[in-house]
XYZ file of C-alpha atoms in Angstrom:
428
model
C 6.928 -20.500 -16.324
C 7.736 -17.801 -17.747
C 8.601 -15.252 -14.812
C 6.534 -12.375 -16.150
C 3.379 -14.327 -16.713
C 3.870 -15.596 -12.987
C 3.524 -11.616 -11.784
C 0.873 -11.168 -14.509
C -1.316 -13.846 -12.639
C -0.639 -12.506 -9.117
C -1.149 -8.971 -10.475
C -4.716 -10.417 -11.719
C -5.783 -11.567 -8.883
C -5.347 -8.381 -7.292
C -6.712 -6.177 -9.737
C -9.566 -8.185 -10.838
C -10.350 -10.373 -7.495
C -9.602 -8.009 -4.766
C -6.946 -10.287 -3.069
C -4.414 -8.714 -1.129
C -0.405 -8.833 -2.796
C 0.297 -10.660 0.015
C -2.258 -13.498 -0.046
C -1.342 -13.453 -3.938
C 2.186 -14.056 -3.682
C 1.926 -16.275 -1.102
C 0.069 -18.640 -3.142
C 2.978 -18.756 -5.916
C 6.199 -18.580 -4.088
C 6.740 -22.227 -3.229
C 5.877 -23.068 -6.750
C 9.143 -21.129 -7.912
C 12.176 -22.806 -7.527
C 14.798 -20.173 -8.205
C 15.542 -17.565 -5.509
C 16.199 -15.095 -8.232
C 13.273 -15.773 -9.926
C 11.061 -15.182 -7.064
C 12.864 -12.118 -6.146
C 12.335 -10.714 -10.049
C 8.302 -11.710 -9.466
C 8.247 -9.951 -6.064
C 9.804 -6.528 -7.463
C 7.314 -6.815 -10.564
C 4.495 -7.204 -8.339
C 5.720 -4.673 -5.670
C 6.615 -1.941 -8.421
C 3.318 -2.116 -10.629
C 1.132 -1.679 -7.797
C 3.105 1.052 -6.644
C 3.335 2.813 -9.589
C -0.121 1.433 -10.971
C -2.101 4.551 -11.368
C 1.037 6.353 -13.239
C 1.258 3.051 -15.131
C -2.115 2.740 -15.744
C -2.247 6.303 -17.420
C 0.701 5.697 -19.654
C -0.886 2.345 -20.878
C -4.190 4.287 -21.799
C -2.309 6.774 -23.817
C -0.728 4.220 -25.859
C -4.170 2.106 -26.637
C -6.729 2.923 -28.981
C -9.197 1.496 -26.147
C -8.821 -0.191 -23.165
C -7.667 -3.559 -22.648
C -10.550 -6.196 -21.314
C -8.489 -9.195 -20.896
C -7.118 -8.490 -17.460
C -3.582 -10.947 -17.852
C -2.689 -9.034 -20.725
C -3.193 -5.644 -19.273
C -1.009 -6.963 -16.465
C 1.749 -8.095 -18.713
C 1.737 -4.657 -20.597
C 1.814 -3.021 -17.286
C 4.854 -5.129 -16.107
C 6.082 -4.332 -19.375
C 5.916 -0.823 -19.002
C 7.169 -0.818 -15.401
C 10.675 -2.840 -16.352
C 11.201 -0.069 -19.309
C 10.425 2.984 -16.723
C 11.939 1.544 -13.318
C 14.142 -1.234 -13.274
C 17.691 -1.518 -14.477
C 16.171 -4.538 -17.365
C 17.643 -4.285 -20.967
C 14.783 -2.642 -23.132
C 15.233 -5.462 -25.942
C 15.367 -7.599 -22.988
C 12.061 -6.427 -20.876
C 9.995 -6.197 -24.537
C 11.257 -9.484 -25.456
C 10.768 -11.419 -22.711
C 7.069 -9.746 -21.804
C 5.990 -10.790 -25.597
C 7.041 -14.211 -24.898
C 5.258 -14.150 -21.902
C 1.770 -13.814 -23.791
C 2.612 -16.975 -25.800
C -0.914 -18.623 -25.680
C -2.706 -15.338 -27.159
C -1.100 -14.548 -31.114
C -2.778 -11.160 -30.682
C -1.629 -10.237 -27.411
C 1.899 -10.646 -28.663
C 1.454 -8.219 -31.268
C -0.271 -5.851 -29.120
C 2.430 -5.875 -26.229
C 5.301 -5.786 -28.722
C 3.457 -2.563 -29.992
C 2.574 -0.944 -27.020
C 6.410 -1.473 -25.384
C 7.911 -0.368 -28.578
C 5.032 2.824 -28.976
C 6.414 3.749 -25.402
C 10.037 3.613 -26.215
C 9.733 6.216 -28.839
C 7.459 8.148 -27.089
C 8.820 8.205 -24.026
C 9.583 11.615 -22.715
C 6.178 13.209 -24.295
C 4.425 10.224 -22.601
C 6.109 10.838 -19.046
C 5.283 14.605 -19.319
C 1.780 14.142 -19.841
C 1.561 11.427 -16.974
C 3.391 14.255 -14.760
C 0.413 16.854 -15.949
C -2.408 13.996 -14.470
C -2.818 14.488 -10.706
C -3.516 10.422 -10.184
C -0.414 9.524 -12.439
C 1.732 12.350 -11.378
C 2.444 10.934 -7.646
C 0.378 7.421 -8.197
C -2.314 7.410 -6.251
C -6.237 7.151 -6.707
C -7.606 10.642 -6.975
C -10.194 9.995 -3.573
C -6.984 9.377 -1.670
C -5.328 12.596 -2.933
C -8.069 14.571 -2.023
C -8.467 13.040 1.160
C -4.561 13.806 2.297
C -4.926 16.903 0.625
C -7.874 18.116 2.861
C -6.145 16.465 6.121
C -2.192 17.463 5.829
C -1.912 20.182 2.833
C 1.203 21.025 3.762
C 2.710 17.728 4.209
C 0.803 16.143 1.302
C 3.254 16.006 -1.332
C 5.948 14.516 0.489
C 3.446 11.767 1.935
C 2.900 10.715 -1.653
C 6.260 10.456 -2.480
C 7.592 8.435 0.819
C 4.205 6.247 -0.051
C 6.110 5.286 -3.565
C 9.451 4.900 -1.475
C 10.490 1.370 -0.571
C 10.510 0.970 3.338
C 13.821 -0.024 5.093
C 13.979 -3.187 6.880
C 13.832 -2.342 10.996
C 14.975 -4.920 13.696
C 13.565 -5.224 17.067
C 16.136 -6.289 19.381
C 14.954 -8.670 22.401
C 16.462 -6.449 25.226
C 15.103 -9.415 27.565
C 18.056 -11.013 25.970
C 20.695 -9.311 24.711
C 21.657 -5.511 24.398
C 21.101 -3.599 21.432
C 25.199 -3.143 21.239
C 26.010 -6.877 21.662
C 23.518 -7.556 18.598
C 24.848 -5.249 16.552
C 28.680 -6.656 16.900
C 26.663 -9.629 15.926
C 25.497 -7.993 12.501
C 28.624 -6.692 11.984
C 30.445 -9.937 12.122
C 27.953 -11.231 9.184
C 28.524 -7.640 7.183
C 25.047 -6.569 7.645
C 25.321 -2.833 8.306
C 22.453 -1.210 10.699
C 22.448 1.931 12.397
C 20.355 2.512 15.917
C 17.603 4.445 16.454
C 18.382 7.086 19.215
C 14.800 7.273 20.515
C 13.429 4.073 20.293
C 15.803 1.778 22.585
C 14.953 -1.643 20.952
C 15.321 -0.257 17.204
C 18.089 -1.031 14.423
C 17.818 0.148 11.089
C 19.113 -1.823 8.176
C 21.377 -0.091 5.251
C 19.405 -3.257 3.220
C 17.093 -5.626 3.471
C 18.379 -9.111 4.489
C 16.593 -12.260 4.438
C 15.316 -13.200 8.255
C 17.051 -16.643 8.243
C 20.678 -14.800 7.436
C 19.763 -12.744 11.047
C 21.907 -13.786 13.873
C 19.825 -15.703 16.591
C 16.256 -15.147 14.762
C 15.452 -18.402 15.248
C 16.742 -18.414 18.835
C 14.274 -15.295 19.994
C 16.931 -12.961 19.825
C 15.492 -10.552 16.943
C 12.476 -9.534 15.204
C 11.274 -8.018 12.249
C 9.275 -4.722 12.907
C 8.962 -0.834 12.183
C 10.439 1.653 14.542
C 6.679 3.340 14.937
C 5.419 0.108 16.086
C 7.753 -0.241 18.574
C 6.885 2.917 20.377
C 3.709 0.984 21.643
C 5.544 -0.537 24.564
C 6.844 2.238 26.029
C 3.784 4.340 25.397
C 2.200 1.803 27.163
C 4.622 1.831 29.997
C 3.531 -1.378 31.363
C 4.343 -2.283 35.528
C 5.380 -5.659 37.063
C 1.896 -7.124 37.939
C -0.267 -5.660 35.885
C -2.829 -7.483 33.739
C -2.348 -6.543 29.907
C -4.746 -6.243 27.322
C -4.064 -6.601 23.105
C -7.239 -6.020 21.149
C -6.760 -6.940 17.789
C -3.370 -8.379 18.354
C -2.437 -10.220 15.348
C 0.301 -11.202 14.058
C 1.332 -10.295 17.707
C 4.421 -8.096 17.622
C 3.577 -5.160 19.924
C 2.699 -7.840 22.358
C 5.710 -10.119 22.035
C 7.356 -6.236 22.652
C 5.268 -5.640 25.765
C 6.306 -9.205 27.293
C 10.055 -8.939 26.223
C 9.808 -5.145 28.211
C 8.221 -6.312 31.000
C 8.623 -9.985 32.173
C 7.563 -9.216 35.651
C 3.748 -9.207 34.279
C 0.802 -10.624 35.866
C -0.912 -11.593 32.804
C -1.089 -10.862 29.035
C -4.191 -11.419 27.208
C -4.161 -11.393 23.508
C -7.558 -11.266 21.288
C -8.311 -11.016 17.927
C -10.999 -11.788 15.546
C -9.431 -13.728 13.023
C -8.504 -17.574 14.322
C -5.720 -17.939 11.201
C -4.160 -14.617 12.312
C -4.143 -15.641 15.753
C -2.276 -18.579 15.046
C 0.519 -16.209 13.927
C 0.508 -14.787 16.995
C 1.368 -18.393 18.844
C 3.936 -19.026 16.288
C 5.792 -15.769 16.584
C 5.375 -15.959 21.172
C 6.491 -19.601 20.710
C 10.366 -19.024 18.745
C 10.380 -15.773 21.370
C 9.959 -18.107 24.309
C 7.004 -15.631 25.600
C 3.721 -16.940 27.078
C 0.279 -14.776 26.747
C -3.289 -15.824 27.228
C -4.958 -16.303 22.993
C -8.047 -15.845 22.911
C -10.290 -15.753 19.602
C -13.033 -13.190 20.024
C -14.775 -10.119 18.508
C -13.358 -6.951 20.277
C -16.447 -4.918 19.856
C -18.191 -7.276 21.920
C -16.078 -8.328 24.743
C -19.089 -10.025 27.012
C -18.583 -13.391 24.772
C -14.446 -13.955 25.868
C -14.202 -11.630 28.970
C -13.764 -13.092 32.429
C -14.957 -10.036 34.280
C -11.297 -9.048 35.732
C -10.284 -5.658 34.691
C -7.214 -4.573 33.074
C -3.926 -1.941 34.597
C -3.384 -1.306 30.523
C -5.104 -2.306 27.001
C -3.309 -1.689 23.881
C -6.043 -0.972 21.151
C -4.389 -1.456 17.508
C -7.068 -0.704 16.125
C -8.419 -1.778 12.742
C -7.749 0.940 10.172
C -6.912 2.293 6.512
C -3.350 0.977 6.983
C -2.637 4.272 4.730
C 0.591 4.369 6.689
C 1.922 1.614 5.493
C 1.106 2.167 2.004
C 5.078 1.813 1.113
C 4.917 -1.959 2.994
C 1.633 -2.778 1.042
C 1.428 -0.537 -2.360
C -2.025 -2.821 -3.366
C -3.727 -1.056 -0.442
C -4.012 1.529 -3.038
C -5.575 -0.252 -5.545
C -8.158 -2.163 -2.681
C -9.033 0.533 -0.216
C -12.140 2.894 -1.242
C -13.121 5.912 0.162
C -16.400 4.473 1.392
C -14.347 2.188 3.706
C -13.050 5.035 5.868
C -16.632 5.637 7.524
C -16.872 2.010 7.981
C -13.559 1.573 9.599
C -14.640 4.860 12.090
C -17.874 3.390 12.915
C -15.907 0.184 13.897
C -13.314 1.569 15.798
C -15.981 3.732 17.847
C -18.027 0.480 18.686
C -14.450 -1.310 19.459
C -13.502 1.669 21.836
C -16.885 1.888 23.846
C -16.533 -1.893 23.946
C -13.822 -1.961 25.549
C -13.261 0.809 28.159
C -15.125 -0.578 31.052
C -12.757 -3.416 30.833
C -9.879 -0.973 32.077
C -9.565 -0.661 35.564
C -9.656 3.162 37.509
C -6.395 4.728 36.888
C -5.725 2.387 34.101
C -3.923 3.530 30.639
C -5.530 2.908 27.488
C -3.074 3.282 24.538
C -5.012 3.677 21.123
C -3.155 3.033 17.676
C -3.372 3.082 14.178
C -1.215 2.660 11.137
C -3.285 5.425 9.507
C -2.341 9.285 8.451
C -6.176 10.265 8.294
C -7.629 12.529 10.912
C -10.989 10.690 10.982
C -9.057 7.395 12.060
C -7.114 9.311 14.430
C -7.274 12.901 16.554
C -11.210 13.160 15.411
C -11.872 9.496 16.724
C -10.229 9.981 20.245
C -11.776 13.858 20.752
C -14.994 12.277 20.036
C -14.375 9.487 22.776
C -12.994 11.943 25.427
C -16.531 14.369 24.606
C -18.503 11.096 25.559
C -16.595 9.374 28.314
C -16.343 12.139 31.225
C -14.170 9.057 32.834
C -11.570 9.462 30.436
C -8.690 12.166 30.196
C -5.626 12.147 27.529
C -2.067 11.855 28.570
C 0.046 13.961 26.536
C 2.554 12.277 24.704
C 5.791 14.505 25.013
C 8.707 13.033 22.552
C 11.456 14.222 20.413
C 9.465 12.175 17.354
C 6.465 12.926 15.230
C 3.874 15.765 15.536
C 2.039 16.715 18.820
C -1.904 17.170 17.944
C -4.454 18.293 20.822
C -5.518 14.794 20.612
C -2.865 12.267 20.566
C 0.623 12.111 18.369
C 0.737 11.533 14.254
C 3.702 10.127 12.942
C 4.125 11.292 9.091
C 4.909 8.187 6.818
C 8.600 8.188 6.000
C 9.091 10.750 9.207
C 12.838 9.401 10.695
C 12.483 6.357 8.023
C 9.215 5.362 9.896
C 5.821 4.360 8.802
C 2.868 6.600 9.408
C 1.525 5.742 12.828
C -0.823 7.587 15.139
C -0.352 7.201 19.018
C -3.187 8.375 21.680
C -3.059 7.539 25.430
C -6.332 7.661 27.777
C -6.246 7.303 31.172
C -9.657 6.325 33.544
C -10.229 8.849 36.069
């Protein structure tokens, strides 16, 4: 099947059915035999999602009326993306995209006309796109307003970073090898990487590579995890003999890192509401030959799964808007809605309140999100501390991120990291 047609059908599942790009691609990738074709389909889908708001505006300037056929619209967007952002030769981009609409003669002529019109009027249309706010930064209007409200000084940089492709970062299993030794293993494979100075387990690759090319991956020497997510283990500061609870644990990267960092734990309990995602936690721990107690349960209702024994450390990787990882999941800009934020904020509060009794006196709770919105982050923690007299903030002194009155914020792209937020709370 034509690669562009496959990509169009993937995109239609995202735009029309609300399916995540990851899930939509997972459904079709096994059916594509060629590695090169799989990479091309993925590049098209991620690229169109990343620049959807700009491409959609440009398409609207080239049409007399909106396209109702979602598959044809996706093909037109794919054509425009190739012409604007890829190294595909223009004649090939046009002819192959037109050919993908082979069962709809009217669509072939329309796509051909749209793409050729764009090539003729490219400079004028691009200038128009630069004048329209949503098209200029390729974000939905509600999100532009939200980020500008929260971070007026940083907003433009955040929009730019969200549209960049993220780096691939490795977490070296320091219980099994040293970062220096693993870096040498990468050099032997002609894989270039640099150590991250403020995170002892992190290596940032110059270029992404398939995990099966990483030395010792199957043997558990290394995992793929952004630097910002790797900071959780050191902030939790787990000591030998302690019980640790990882709430909303899937897919298990932070739980694994905690176990690698402190092999002398008494126990790590990982909880997630999604049984399928919990299976991924199990698989990740098996690859790393690590052991934890895995529970499928609702974090907002611990009475259903908690055994009554308190924990000295709790990691709450709270469900959030994920607006700090838009560069890794650009479909978030298409699927997330403004009204989602208040619902997530309420869920975060409910989980925080429900989990707090599980923390032992003197214990530490680490609150984490992959968001840059204040409602989910510092405002959430401020409200929690106000409502709980036995809770106090532990300052985070660090060379990374920006210290806030409550917690510490990492802006997307800062030190090449994903957007993240952390707050440490101690029980008096």
